[in-house]
Amino acid sequence: MKYTFPHNFYWGSATSAPQSEGHLPDDGKGQNIWDYWFEENPELFFDQVGPQTTSTFAKNYREDLRLLRSIGLNSLRLSISWSRIFPEGTGEINEQAVAFYRDIFTTMHEVGIEPFVNLFHFDLPLPLQNLGGWENRHVVSAFATYASTCFSLFGDLVAHWFTFNEPIVIVECGYLYQFHYPAVVDSKRAAQVGYHLALAHACAVAAFRSGKFPGEIGIIVNLSPIYPKDLSPEHKQAALIADCFFNRSFLDPALKGTFPQPLVDLLQAHDALPNYTEHDLAIIAENTVDILGVNYYQPRRVQAPTHQPEQLMPETYFAHYEWPERIMNPYRGWEIYPQGLFDLAIRLKNDYGNPRWYVAENGMGVENEQRFLDETGQIQDTYRIQFFHDHLSALASALASGANCVGYHVWTGIDNWSWLNAYKNRYGLIALDLATQTRTVKRSGLWFKALAETNVLPDVE
Ligand code: BGP
């Protein structure tokens, strides 16, 4: 059976400013929390490689964009670095950054790649973190100003805007599990951060609408279908709460303009409700999105809690469940479960009014891909082709069932830097030699080209 996709489907890849740009001398960029954390604690980062050492997109974007186009991409999601536009987070604009992004977006149009532009990918300007970061309401207004500045500066070149990438990750990694700066463990502070992110998102959408900028605006959320260990009431309840924490916390405000009631009740019971105003809630209610980006990597499997942490944590309400039949990507420690993408698509259709959405990230990070080099110097990443193939088969089935999905972006085009893992796991369709900065198309890149050029899912071999 041949799986096909609509002729105007968006085929592309995703990356972010902090993971791909790198730093150029005298570029006027200010520090963000990643620059700072690496400076303070380089030992936390794999091989002590920090965000300065990336795939140098800032220097090579003209060639990189042509290369990405040559493997069939018709669209690309990247992010604007807030600390590049506003080195202090607010105040004076860095004009070099304006010229830089205008040239990137112009080049994208020249080569035939539609820009999907995200405003925030985990990279808060350090001066704003020093004011308390997302816990401080002032940062919400600073974000709204930054967002409307970008709409005005680049609105003639960008028609697909996104406010945040994976806002729940900012909450869980920064305020519960210590994978991101400021690496604190405090559920009340986490709730305030989450609330401010939802509000900042809605304020940016409001600014976009009131400025009557052309195009569409949305948010990119990482969704994991939640599967309980079995259908007994205690495991089902665990799944319901996990879903509220990790999916509905941002999905509901973005699409329905409300927060999930079980989450509100739970936070209230633990005296962890954030400070809010009725006026904020009205802004959130009135500014739902035009388009949703969905990052899908893995499902979440849960069971009733197995222990009680000392303070409120997600684990107070559920525990991880290890499914005996799981297939793992051992390098990243994530389960591979393509059916999850189908289940998400159907849920968006049935429970959220079938919004316009696209797969904003999907991919497989693998360590030491040099093992798979053939005699021509090409990485034979058939495992990645299999991964894409299986997820795209699931997506095609969802489309056939009426899902309103308009595109599929892989993570990522050219191997890029990853948060604490730096260059350990590689995700790209194109390999990067970090030492020489040489780019080489992998086998998956050619496979993707065949897909994007025909809209027919090629076989794995
Ligand atoms: C997503 C992020 C990306 C990217 C990707 C791969 O959660 O939006 O920035 O990093 O995951 O994950 P990792 O780099 O941690 O392996």
XYZ file of N, CA, C and O and ligand atoms in Angstrom, residues 16 19 77 121-122 165-166 169 295 297 332 334 361 411 417-419 421 425 427, ligand 1:
96
model
N 16.620 25.621 16.218
C 16.410 26.821 17.035
C 17.678 27.652 17.016
O 18.767 27.131 16.731
N 20.580 26.491 19.238
C 21.141 25.193 18.873
C 21.867 25.190 17.538
O 22.498 24.203 17.179
N 11.508 25.548 10.202
C 11.233 26.305 11.429
C 12.555 26.618 12.113
O 13.375 25.743 12.344
N 12.773 29.686 22.233
C 13.146 28.269 22.326
C 14.089 28.099 23.525
O 15.292 27.918 23.366
N 13.549 28.243 24.695
C 14.241 28.012 25.987
C 15.310 29.060 26.317
O 16.061 28.871 27.280
N 8.284 27.336 21.923
C 8.502 25.917 21.705
C 8.433 25.217 23.062
O 9.120 25.603 24.015
N 7.600 24.210 23.150
C 7.525 23.321 24.317
C 7.526 24.071 25.645
O 8.424 23.884 26.483
N 8.254 22.240 28.872
C 9.645 21.856 29.151
C 10.347 22.933 29.990
O 11.177 22.634 30.846
N 5.199 18.679 18.642
C 6.431 17.891 18.661
C 6.093 16.529 19.238
O 5.553 16.437 20.339
N 7.768 12.817 20.058
C 8.892 11.895 20.137
C 8.497 10.554 20.740
O 8.922 9.510 20.292
N 18.891 7.911 23.391
C 18.163 8.994 24.048
C 17.327 8.476 25.214
O 16.866 9.240 26.042
N 14.377 7.083 24.869
C 12.979 7.369 24.585
C 12.359 6.185 23.840
O 12.988 5.596 22.958
N 8.100 18.708 15.199
C 9.351 17.979 15.438
C 9.014 16.507 15.548
O 8.047 16.132 16.200
N 13.053 16.798 13.189
C 14.148 17.332 13.982
C 15.328 16.460 13.648
O 15.318 15.294 13.994
N 23.337 21.393 17.986
C 23.675 21.296 19.404
C 22.409 21.011 20.191
O 21.334 21.498 19.854
N 22.579 20.207 21.240
C 21.414 19.940 22.070
C 21.749 20.273 23.517
O 22.784 19.871 24.017
N 20.972 20.992 24.148
C 21.006 21.365 25.554
C 22.136 20.641 26.308
O 23.302 20.819 25.928
N 23.048 17.613 26.245
C 23.702 16.549 25.475
C 24.662 17.054 24.406
O 25.355 16.255 23.771
N 24.135 12.999 20.689
C 23.209 12.336 19.759
C 22.983 13.224 18.541
O 22.755 14.408 18.686
N 20.750 14.111 15.113
C 19.382 13.966 14.608
C 19.253 14.290 13.126
O 18.199 14.104 12.543
C 12.866 18.925 21.729
C 13.411 20.322 21.630
C 14.553 20.469 20.704
C 15.493 19.283 20.586
C 14.763 17.959 20.611
C 15.656 16.749 20.773
O 12.322 18.707 22.977
O 12.418 21.223 21.205
O 15.201 21.659 21.031
O 16.565 19.415 21.371
O 13.800 17.908 21.634
O 15.937 16.501 22.124
P 17.396 16.438 22.693
O 18.165 17.496 22.005
O 17.272 16.683 24.148
O 17.891 15.062 22.400
